[in-house]
XYZ file of C-alpha atoms in Angstrom:
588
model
C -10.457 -0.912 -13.659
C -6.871 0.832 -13.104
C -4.563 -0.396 -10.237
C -4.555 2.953 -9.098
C -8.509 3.181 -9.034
C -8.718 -0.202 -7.646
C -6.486 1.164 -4.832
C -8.384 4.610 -4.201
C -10.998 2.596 -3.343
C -9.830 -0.404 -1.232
C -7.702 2.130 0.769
C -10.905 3.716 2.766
C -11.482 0.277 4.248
C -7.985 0.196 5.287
C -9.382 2.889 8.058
C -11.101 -0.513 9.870
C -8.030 -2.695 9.618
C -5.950 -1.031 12.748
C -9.159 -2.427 14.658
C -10.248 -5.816 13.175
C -7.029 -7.498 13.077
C -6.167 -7.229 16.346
C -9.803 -8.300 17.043
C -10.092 -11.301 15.211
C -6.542 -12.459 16.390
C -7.333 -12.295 19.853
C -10.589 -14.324 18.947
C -8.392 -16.788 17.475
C -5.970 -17.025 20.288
C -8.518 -17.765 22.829
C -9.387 -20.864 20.971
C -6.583 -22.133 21.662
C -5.071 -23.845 24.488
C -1.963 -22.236 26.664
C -0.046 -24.790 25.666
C -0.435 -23.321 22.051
C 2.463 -20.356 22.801
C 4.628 -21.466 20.129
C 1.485 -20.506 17.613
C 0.193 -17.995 19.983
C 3.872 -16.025 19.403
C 3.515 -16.391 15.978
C 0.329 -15.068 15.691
C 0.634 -12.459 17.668
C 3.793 -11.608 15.687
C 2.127 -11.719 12.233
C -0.467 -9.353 13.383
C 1.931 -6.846 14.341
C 3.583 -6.485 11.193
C 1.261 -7.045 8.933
C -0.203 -4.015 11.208
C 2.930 -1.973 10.935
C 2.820 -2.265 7.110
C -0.963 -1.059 7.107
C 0.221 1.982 9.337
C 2.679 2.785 6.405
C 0.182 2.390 4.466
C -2.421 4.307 5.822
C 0.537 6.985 6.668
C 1.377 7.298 2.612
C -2.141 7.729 1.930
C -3.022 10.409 4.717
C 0.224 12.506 2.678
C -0.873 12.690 -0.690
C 0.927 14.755 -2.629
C -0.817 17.769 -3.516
C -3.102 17.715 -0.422
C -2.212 19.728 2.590
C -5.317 18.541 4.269
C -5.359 14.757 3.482
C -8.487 13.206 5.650
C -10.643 10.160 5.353
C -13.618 9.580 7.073
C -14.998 5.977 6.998
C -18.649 5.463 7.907
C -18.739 2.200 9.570
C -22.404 1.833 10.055
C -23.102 3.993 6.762
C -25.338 6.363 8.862
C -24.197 10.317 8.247
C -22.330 11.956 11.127
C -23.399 12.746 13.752
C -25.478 10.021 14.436
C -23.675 6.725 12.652
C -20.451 5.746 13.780
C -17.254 7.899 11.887
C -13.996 6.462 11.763
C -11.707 9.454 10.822
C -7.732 9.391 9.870
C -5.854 12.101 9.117
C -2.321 12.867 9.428
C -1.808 12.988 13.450
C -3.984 9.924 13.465
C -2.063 8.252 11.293
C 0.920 9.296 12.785
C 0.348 7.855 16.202
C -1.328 4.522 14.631
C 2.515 4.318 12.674
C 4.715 4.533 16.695
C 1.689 2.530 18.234
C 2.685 -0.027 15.315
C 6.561 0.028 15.862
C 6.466 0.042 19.315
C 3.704 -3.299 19.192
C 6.056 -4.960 16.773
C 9.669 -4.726 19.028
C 7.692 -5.952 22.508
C 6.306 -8.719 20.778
C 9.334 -9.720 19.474
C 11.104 -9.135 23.077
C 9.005 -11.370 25.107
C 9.788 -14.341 22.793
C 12.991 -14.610 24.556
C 10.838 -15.223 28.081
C 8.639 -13.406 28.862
C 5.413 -14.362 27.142
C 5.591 -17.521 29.254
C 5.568 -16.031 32.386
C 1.441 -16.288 32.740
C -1.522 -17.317 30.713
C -3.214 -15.193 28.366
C -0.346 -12.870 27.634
C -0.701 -12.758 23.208
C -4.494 -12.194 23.493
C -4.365 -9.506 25.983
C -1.459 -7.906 24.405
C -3.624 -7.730 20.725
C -6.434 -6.219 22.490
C -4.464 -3.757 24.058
C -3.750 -2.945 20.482
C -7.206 -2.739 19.068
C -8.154 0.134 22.321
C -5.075 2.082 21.069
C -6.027 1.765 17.433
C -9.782 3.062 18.333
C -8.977 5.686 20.628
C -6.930 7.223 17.550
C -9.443 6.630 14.756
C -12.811 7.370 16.267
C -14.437 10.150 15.819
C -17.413 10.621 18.370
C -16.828 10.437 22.281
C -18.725 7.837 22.960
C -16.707 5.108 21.354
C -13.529 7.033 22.576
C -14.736 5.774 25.976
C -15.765 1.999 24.411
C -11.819 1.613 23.038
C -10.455 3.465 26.358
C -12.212 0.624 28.256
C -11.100 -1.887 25.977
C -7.290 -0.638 26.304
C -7.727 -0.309 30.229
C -8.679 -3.762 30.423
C -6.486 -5.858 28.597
C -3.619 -3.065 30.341
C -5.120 -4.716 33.732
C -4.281 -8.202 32.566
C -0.779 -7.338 31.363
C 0.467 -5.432 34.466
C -0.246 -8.205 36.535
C 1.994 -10.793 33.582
C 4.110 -12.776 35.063
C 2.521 -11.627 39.135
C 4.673 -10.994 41.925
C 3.846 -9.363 44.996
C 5.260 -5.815 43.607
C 3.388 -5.863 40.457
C -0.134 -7.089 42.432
C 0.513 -4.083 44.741
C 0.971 -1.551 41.752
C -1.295 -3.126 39.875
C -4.127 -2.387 42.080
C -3.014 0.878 42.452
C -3.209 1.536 38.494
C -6.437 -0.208 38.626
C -7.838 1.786 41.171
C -6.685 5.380 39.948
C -7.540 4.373 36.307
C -11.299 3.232 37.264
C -11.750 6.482 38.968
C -10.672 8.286 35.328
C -13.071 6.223 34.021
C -15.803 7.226 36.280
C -14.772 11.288 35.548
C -14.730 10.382 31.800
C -18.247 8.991 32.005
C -19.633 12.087 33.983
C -17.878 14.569 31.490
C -19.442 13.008 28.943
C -22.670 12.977 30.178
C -22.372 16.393 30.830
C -21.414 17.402 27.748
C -24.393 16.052 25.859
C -26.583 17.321 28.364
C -25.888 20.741 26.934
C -25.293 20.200 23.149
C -26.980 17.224 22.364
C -24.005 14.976 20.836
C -21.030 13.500 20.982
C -19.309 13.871 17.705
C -16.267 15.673 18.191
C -17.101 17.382 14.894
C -20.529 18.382 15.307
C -19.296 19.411 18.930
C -16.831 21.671 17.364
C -19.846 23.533 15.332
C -22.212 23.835 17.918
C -19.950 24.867 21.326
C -19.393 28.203 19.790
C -23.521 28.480 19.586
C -23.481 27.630 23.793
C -25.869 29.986 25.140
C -24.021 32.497 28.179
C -25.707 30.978 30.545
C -25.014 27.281 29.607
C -21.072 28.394 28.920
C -19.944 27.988 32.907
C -21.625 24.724 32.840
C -19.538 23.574 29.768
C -16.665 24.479 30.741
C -17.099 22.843 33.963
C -17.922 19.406 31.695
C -14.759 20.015 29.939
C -12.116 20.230 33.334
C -14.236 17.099 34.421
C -13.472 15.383 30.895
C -10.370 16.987 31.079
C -9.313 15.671 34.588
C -9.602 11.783 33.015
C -7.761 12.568 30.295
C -4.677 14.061 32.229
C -5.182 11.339 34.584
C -3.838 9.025 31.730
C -1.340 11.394 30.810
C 0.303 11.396 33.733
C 0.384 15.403 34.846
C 1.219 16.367 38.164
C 0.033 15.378 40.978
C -2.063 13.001 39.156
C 0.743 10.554 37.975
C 1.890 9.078 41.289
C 0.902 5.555 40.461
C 3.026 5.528 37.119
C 6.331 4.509 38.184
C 5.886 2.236 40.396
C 3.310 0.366 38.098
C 5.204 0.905 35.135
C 8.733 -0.414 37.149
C 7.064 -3.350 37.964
C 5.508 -4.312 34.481
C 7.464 -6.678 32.636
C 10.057 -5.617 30.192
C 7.761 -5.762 27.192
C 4.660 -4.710 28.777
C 6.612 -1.536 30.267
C 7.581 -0.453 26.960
C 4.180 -1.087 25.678
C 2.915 1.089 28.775
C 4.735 4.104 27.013
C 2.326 4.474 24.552
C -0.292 4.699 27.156
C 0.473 8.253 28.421
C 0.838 9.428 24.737
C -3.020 7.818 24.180
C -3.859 10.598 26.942
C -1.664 13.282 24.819
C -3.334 12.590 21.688
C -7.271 12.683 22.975
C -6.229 16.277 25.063
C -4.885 17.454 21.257
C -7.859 16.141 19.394
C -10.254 17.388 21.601
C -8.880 21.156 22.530
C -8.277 21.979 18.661
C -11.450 20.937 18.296
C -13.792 22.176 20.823
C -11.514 25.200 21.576
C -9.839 26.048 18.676
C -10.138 30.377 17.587
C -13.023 29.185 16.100
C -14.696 28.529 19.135
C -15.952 31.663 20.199
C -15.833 32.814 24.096
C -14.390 29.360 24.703
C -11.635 30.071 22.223
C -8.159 28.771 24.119
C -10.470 27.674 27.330
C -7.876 26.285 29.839
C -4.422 26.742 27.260
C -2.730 27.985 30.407
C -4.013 25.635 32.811
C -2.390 22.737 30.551
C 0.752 24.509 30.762
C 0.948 25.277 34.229
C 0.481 21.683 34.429
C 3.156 20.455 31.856
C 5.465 22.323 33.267
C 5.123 21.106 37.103
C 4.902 17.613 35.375
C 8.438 17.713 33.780
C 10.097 19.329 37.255
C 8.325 16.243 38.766
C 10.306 13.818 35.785
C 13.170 15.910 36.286
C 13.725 15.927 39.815
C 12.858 11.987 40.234
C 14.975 11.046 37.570
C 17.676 12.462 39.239
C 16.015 10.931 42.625
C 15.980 7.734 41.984
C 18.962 4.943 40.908
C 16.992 2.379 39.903
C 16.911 2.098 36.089
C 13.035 1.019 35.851
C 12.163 4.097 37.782
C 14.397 6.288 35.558
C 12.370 5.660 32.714
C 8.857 5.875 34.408
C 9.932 9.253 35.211
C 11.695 10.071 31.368
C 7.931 8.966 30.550
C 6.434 11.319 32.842
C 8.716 14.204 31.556
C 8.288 13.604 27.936
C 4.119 13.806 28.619
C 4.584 16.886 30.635
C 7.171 18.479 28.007
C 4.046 17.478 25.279
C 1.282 19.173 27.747
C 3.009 22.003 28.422
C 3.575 22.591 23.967
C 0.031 21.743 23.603
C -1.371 24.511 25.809
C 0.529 27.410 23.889
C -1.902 26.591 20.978
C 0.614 27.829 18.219
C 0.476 25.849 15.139
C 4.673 26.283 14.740
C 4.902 24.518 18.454
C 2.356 21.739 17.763
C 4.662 20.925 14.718
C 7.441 20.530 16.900
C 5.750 18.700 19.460
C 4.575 16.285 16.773
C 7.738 15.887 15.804
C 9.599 14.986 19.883
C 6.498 12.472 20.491
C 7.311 9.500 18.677
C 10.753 9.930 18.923
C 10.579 10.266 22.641
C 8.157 7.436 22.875
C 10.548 5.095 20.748
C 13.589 5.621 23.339
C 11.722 5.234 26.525
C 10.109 1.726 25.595
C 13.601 1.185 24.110
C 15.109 2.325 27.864
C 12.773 -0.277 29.437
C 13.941 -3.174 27.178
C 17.287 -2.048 28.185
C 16.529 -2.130 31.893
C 15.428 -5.563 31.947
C 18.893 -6.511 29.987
C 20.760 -4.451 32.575
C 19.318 -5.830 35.570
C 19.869 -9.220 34.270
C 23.710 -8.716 33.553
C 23.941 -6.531 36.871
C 22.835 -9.925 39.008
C 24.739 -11.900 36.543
C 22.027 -14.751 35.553
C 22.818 -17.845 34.586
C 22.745 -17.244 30.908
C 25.778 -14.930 30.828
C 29.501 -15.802 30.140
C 32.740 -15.069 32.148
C 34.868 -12.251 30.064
C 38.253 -11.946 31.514
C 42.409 -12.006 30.451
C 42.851 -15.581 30.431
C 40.371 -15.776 27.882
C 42.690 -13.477 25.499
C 46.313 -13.854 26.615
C 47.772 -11.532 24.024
C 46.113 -8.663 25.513
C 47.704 -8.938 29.080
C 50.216 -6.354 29.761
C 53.261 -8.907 30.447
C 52.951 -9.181 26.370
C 52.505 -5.803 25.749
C 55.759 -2.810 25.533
C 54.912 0.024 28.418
C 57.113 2.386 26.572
C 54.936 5.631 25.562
C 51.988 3.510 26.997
C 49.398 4.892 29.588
C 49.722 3.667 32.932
C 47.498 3.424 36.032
C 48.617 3.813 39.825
C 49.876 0.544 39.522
C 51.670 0.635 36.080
C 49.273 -1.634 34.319
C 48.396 -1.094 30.393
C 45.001 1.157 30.515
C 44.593 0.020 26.908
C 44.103 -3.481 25.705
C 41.089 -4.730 27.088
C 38.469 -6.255 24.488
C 35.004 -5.273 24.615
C 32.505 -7.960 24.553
C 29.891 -7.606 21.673
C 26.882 -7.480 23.539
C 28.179 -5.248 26.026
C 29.455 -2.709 23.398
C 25.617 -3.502 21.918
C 24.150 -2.541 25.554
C 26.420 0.727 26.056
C 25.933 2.212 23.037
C 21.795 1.683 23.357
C 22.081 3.226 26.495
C 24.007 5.921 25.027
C 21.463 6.550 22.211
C 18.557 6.692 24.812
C 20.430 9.163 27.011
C 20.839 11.317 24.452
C 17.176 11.184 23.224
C 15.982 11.628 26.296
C 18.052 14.726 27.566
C 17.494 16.480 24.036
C 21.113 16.515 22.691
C 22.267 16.732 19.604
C 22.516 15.476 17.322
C 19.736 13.329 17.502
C 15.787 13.617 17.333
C 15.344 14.500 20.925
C 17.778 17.750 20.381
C 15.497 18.349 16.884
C 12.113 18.209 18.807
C 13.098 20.318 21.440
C 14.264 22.745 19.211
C 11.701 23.071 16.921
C 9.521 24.200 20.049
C 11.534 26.554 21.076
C 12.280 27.944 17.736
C 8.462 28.339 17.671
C 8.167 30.007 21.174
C 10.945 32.799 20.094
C 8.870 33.144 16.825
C 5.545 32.548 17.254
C 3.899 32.975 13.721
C 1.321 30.799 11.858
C -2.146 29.638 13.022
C -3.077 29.308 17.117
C -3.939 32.051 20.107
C -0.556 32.822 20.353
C 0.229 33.320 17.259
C 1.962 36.263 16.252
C 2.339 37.396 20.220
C 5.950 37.361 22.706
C 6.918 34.591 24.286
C 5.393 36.216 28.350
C 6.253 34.678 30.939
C 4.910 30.979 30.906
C 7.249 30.881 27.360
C 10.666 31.905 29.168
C 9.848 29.360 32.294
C 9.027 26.726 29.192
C 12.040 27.066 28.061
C 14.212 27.314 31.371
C 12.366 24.246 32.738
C 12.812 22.086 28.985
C 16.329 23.075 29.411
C 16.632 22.390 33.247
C 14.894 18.905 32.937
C 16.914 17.771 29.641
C 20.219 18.740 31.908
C 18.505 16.822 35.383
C 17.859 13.889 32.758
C 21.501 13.531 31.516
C 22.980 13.642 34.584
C 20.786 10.967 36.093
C 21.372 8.538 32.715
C 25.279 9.502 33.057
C 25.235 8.406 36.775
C 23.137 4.920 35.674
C 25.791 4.623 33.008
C 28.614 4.947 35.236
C 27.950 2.295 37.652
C 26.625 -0.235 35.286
C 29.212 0.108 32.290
C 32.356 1.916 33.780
C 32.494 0.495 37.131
C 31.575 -3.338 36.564
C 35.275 -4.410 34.867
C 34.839 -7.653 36.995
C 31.113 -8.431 35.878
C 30.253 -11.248 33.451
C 29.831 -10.307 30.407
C 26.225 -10.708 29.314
C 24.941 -13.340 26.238
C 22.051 -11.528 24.368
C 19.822 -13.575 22.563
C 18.815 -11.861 18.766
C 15.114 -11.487 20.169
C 16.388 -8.896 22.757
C 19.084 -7.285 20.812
C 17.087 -6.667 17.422
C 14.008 -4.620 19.387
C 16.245 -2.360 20.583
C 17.668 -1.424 17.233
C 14.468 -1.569 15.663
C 13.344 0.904 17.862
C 16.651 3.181 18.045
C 16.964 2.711 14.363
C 13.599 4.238 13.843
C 15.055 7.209 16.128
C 17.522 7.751 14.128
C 15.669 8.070 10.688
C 13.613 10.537 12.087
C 16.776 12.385 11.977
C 18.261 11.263 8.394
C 15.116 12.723 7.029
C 14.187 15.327 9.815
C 13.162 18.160 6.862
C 10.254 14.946 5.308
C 9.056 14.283 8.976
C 9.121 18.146 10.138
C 7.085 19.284 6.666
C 4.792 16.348 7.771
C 4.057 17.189 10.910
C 3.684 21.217 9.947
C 0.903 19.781 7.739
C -0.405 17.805 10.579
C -0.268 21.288 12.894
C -1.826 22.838 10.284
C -4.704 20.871 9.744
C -5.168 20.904 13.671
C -5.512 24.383 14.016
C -7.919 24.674 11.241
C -10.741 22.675 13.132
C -13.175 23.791 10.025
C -11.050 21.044 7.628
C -12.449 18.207 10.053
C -15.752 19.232 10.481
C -16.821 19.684 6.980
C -14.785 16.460 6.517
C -16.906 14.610 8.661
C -20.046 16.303 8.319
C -20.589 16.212 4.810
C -19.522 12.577 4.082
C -22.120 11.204 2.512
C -23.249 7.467 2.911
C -22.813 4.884 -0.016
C -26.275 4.537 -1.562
C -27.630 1.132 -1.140
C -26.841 -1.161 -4.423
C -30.288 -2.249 -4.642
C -32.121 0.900 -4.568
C -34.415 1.617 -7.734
C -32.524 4.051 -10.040
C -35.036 7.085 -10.834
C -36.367 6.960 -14.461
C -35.428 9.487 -16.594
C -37.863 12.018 -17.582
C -40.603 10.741 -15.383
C -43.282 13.474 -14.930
C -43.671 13.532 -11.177
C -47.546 12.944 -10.123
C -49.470 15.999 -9.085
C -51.075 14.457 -6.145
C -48.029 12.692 -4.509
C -48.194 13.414 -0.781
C -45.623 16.176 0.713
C -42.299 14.935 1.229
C -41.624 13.743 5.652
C -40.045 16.478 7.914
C -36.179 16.641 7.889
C -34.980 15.201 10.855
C -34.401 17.744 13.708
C -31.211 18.497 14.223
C -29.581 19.267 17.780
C -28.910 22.948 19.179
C -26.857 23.697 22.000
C -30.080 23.378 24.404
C -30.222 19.107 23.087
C -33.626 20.305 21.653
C -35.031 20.357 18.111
């Protein structure tokens, strides 16, 4: 057998591996005592990146070369949709599996440096936060969406309260509370849904909605805003997402950044589902509630706008840079043009990447700010030759008081601080020339020429396009002021602070995580042809449903082969029934 044969068919199972690892490493960590941290850290760590290199893995395979419509659909019970268990990756999945990966990866290595000490059960809780991400992206049937939602919520619980404190038990409670309550909408949607059609598969959902009887339709569409409603609970859109900052502020460093996947999970299910079940294929549904999500993405980034520029404290800033980038992602989704869903795919892990990177940063900043006892005292005694008695003032600059403006060496991990926070600005306000300023762009590119695949394909921008872009532009300039302002008083105004000591733990996940920014940029035309395919396959709903339809189990290696040339009996009884299969009324 060829390598390459040998790896066509190992890389299928490679679908189960985002799930199991972090599984059976949280099994393992439990086994172990808390005073085990030391292995527990290492553990944890090794999971991560051998998961990172599976999510480049599984990210190479889902782009074939030669496929615009790469998908693999793993039967994990080998039962045939839509009653076994599908497992489905294709290049969005993938995608989000790949930032889910990166992001994992830099807070695990962050909290070395303190954090994971701070309470018990921090590496356990923090891998099975991982496996509910993982299956929320892979699975294909709504019933184990909710399974790997509850498993994410959970472990999410345990985190928030890390390291306790009367501020994060407060919050915490409050995320508790409002999340339990999605939970309870997600379970009555549901229910609802398969009331009326008889399943849960998101595929075989997609072929029978359009078959909904008229009378049944009001009834699904109510089952959808219900479903709905817990989804944009967990995507944070207005006036739904009051309990974000606060909880998120109050999180840990690592957990915080962590948290910003959490909103995207919430993103990714509303895309999944609405291309699916309400795709131009779907009928009278076709587009059902397109402008209600972008009424709502659009109040949701005033709301991210306006507190950004609200608030000074830097944990709060980036809550609400979370809550704009969701609403900025709502508000593309609900256009349903295959050109904008491109671009969006294109601003979501780039805006992801900066805002955990902003809350790694915030915990560094706060630290320096109340000057901790692991900092060092930067100031001209310590470098004599740059004091102005040794310098010549002719042609020099000089302040009020005709001292040298120039001279003055700038500590490493300061310089390593300001330009972070620089990078992160400028990702988050959407300037150029970085991969904020290219997302943003590509959407509204896409809204002045709306061609390709979707509802508004081919159709003006209206009036919902020109307010999307005023408000993107409006919130990008409400963001960069309120960053500038941060940056100000921390960097330009604190000459007489101590100069903070960064350990390589808190340094290198920031540049991991801005580095990955930035080659988003380097090869911007790879990443934007990628996620055009992605868009493409999206709006195409028919790609995924024969995908997962017509997968066919693996026959059983110890089933009789049929003889050749066997002259069939004339008397054998008639062959069993097919099994019924559902209709929009749930009855054979």
């Amino acid at each position: 057998m060829s390598l390459l044969s040998l790896t066509e068919r190992l890389m299928p199972h490679l679908l189960l591996a985002p799930i199991l690892l972090p599984m059976l490493t949280a099994a393992l960590m439990l086994l172990l005592s808390e005073k085990r941290q030391r292995i527990k850290f290492l553990m944890n760590l090794t999971s991560c990146s051998v998961g990172l290199v599976i999510a480049i893995a599984l990210v190479q395979w889902s782009n074939q070369d030669g496929s615009s419509t790469a998908m693999s659909v793993y039967l994990a019970g080998n039962w045939a949709a839509p009653f076994g268990i599908a497992l489905v990756l294709d290049r969005l999945t993938a995608l989000m599996l790949l930032t889910t990966s990166v992001v994992a990866l830099c807070a695990v290595i962050f909290s070395s440096a303190r954090w994971h000490r701070a309470g018990v059960h921090f590496h356990p809780l923090f891998q099975f936060q991982l496996m509910g991400l993982a299956g929320a992206f892979l699975t294909g049937d709504l019933f184990n969406l909710f399974v790997f939602f509850e498993i994410m919520l959970a472990a999410s619980y345990g985190l928030l309260l890390h390291g306790s404190g009367k501020a994060r038990v407060q919050h915490g409670l409050h995320y508790i509370a409002i999340n339990l309550a999605a939970s309870s909408l997600f379970l009555i949607g549901v229910s609802m849904l398969y009331g009326l059609t008889g399943t849960l598969n998101m595929a075989d959902l997609a072929q029978i909605i359009p078959e909904v009887s008229a009378a049944d339709r009001g009834l699904l569409h109510t089952a959808a805003g219900i479903l709905a409603t817990a989804f944009l609970i967990k995507a944070a859109v207005w006036p739904l997402n009051f309990w974000l900052v606060p909880a998120y502020g109050s999180a840990t460093a690592p957990v915080a950044a962590l948290f910003a996947l959490m909103t995207k999970v919430g993103i990714y299910t509303i895309l999944r589902l609405w291309t699916l079940m309400f795709s131009s294929e779907a009928g009278p549904s076709a587009g059902f509630g397109g402008t209600w999500l972008v009424l709502g993405g659009l109040a949701t980034m005033l709301y991210g706008g306006i507190g950004m520029l609200g608030t000074q404290r830097l944990g709060y800033v980036a809550g609400y840079a979370a809550i704009l980038s969701s609403g900025t992602l709502l508000a593309a989704i609900g256009f349903g043009q295959n050109l904008m869903t491109a671009g969006l795919l294109y601003y979501l892990p780039s805006s992801t990447l900066a805002v955990a990177a902003l809350f790694l940063l915030t915990d560094l900043i706060d630290r320096w700010r109340t000057e901790g006892s692991n900092s060092v005292r930067f100031d001209d005694e310590e470098a004599p030759f740059l004091t102005p008695e040794l310098l010549p003032r002719d042609g020099l600059n000089l302040d009020e008081d005709e001292e040298v403006l120039i001279g003055r060496a700038i500590p490493a991990a300061m310089a390593f601080l300001g330009l972070s926070y620089m990078v992160c600005t400028l990702v988050i306000s959407g300037l150029p020339p970085l991969s904020g300023f290219i997302g943003k762009f590509a959407m509204l590119t896409a809204m002045l020429n709306p061609l390709g695949l979707g509802s508004s394909a081919g159709s003006q921008p209206g009036w919902l396009g020109w307010a999307f872009m005023a408000i993107i532009i409006t919130t990008g300039l409400f963001a960069l002021i309120s960053l500038v302002r941060i940056g100000v008083r921390e960097f330009w105004s604190s000459l007489s602070r101590r100069a903070p000591e960064l350990k390589i733990s808190e340094g290198l996940p920031i540049a991991i995580l801005l580095g990955c920014s930035a080659l988003t940029v380097i090869y911007a035309g790879d990443v934007m042809r990628y996620t055009q395919r992605a868009a493409n396959t999206l709006h195409a709903p028919s790609t995924y449903v024969r995908s997962v339809m017509q997968k066919e189990p693996l026959p059983s290696p110890t089933a009789a082969k049929p003889v050749a040339d066997t002259p069939t009996p004339v008397d054998v009884a008639p062959a069993a029934p097919a099994a019924p299969t559902s209709t929009p009324g749930g009855q054979p």
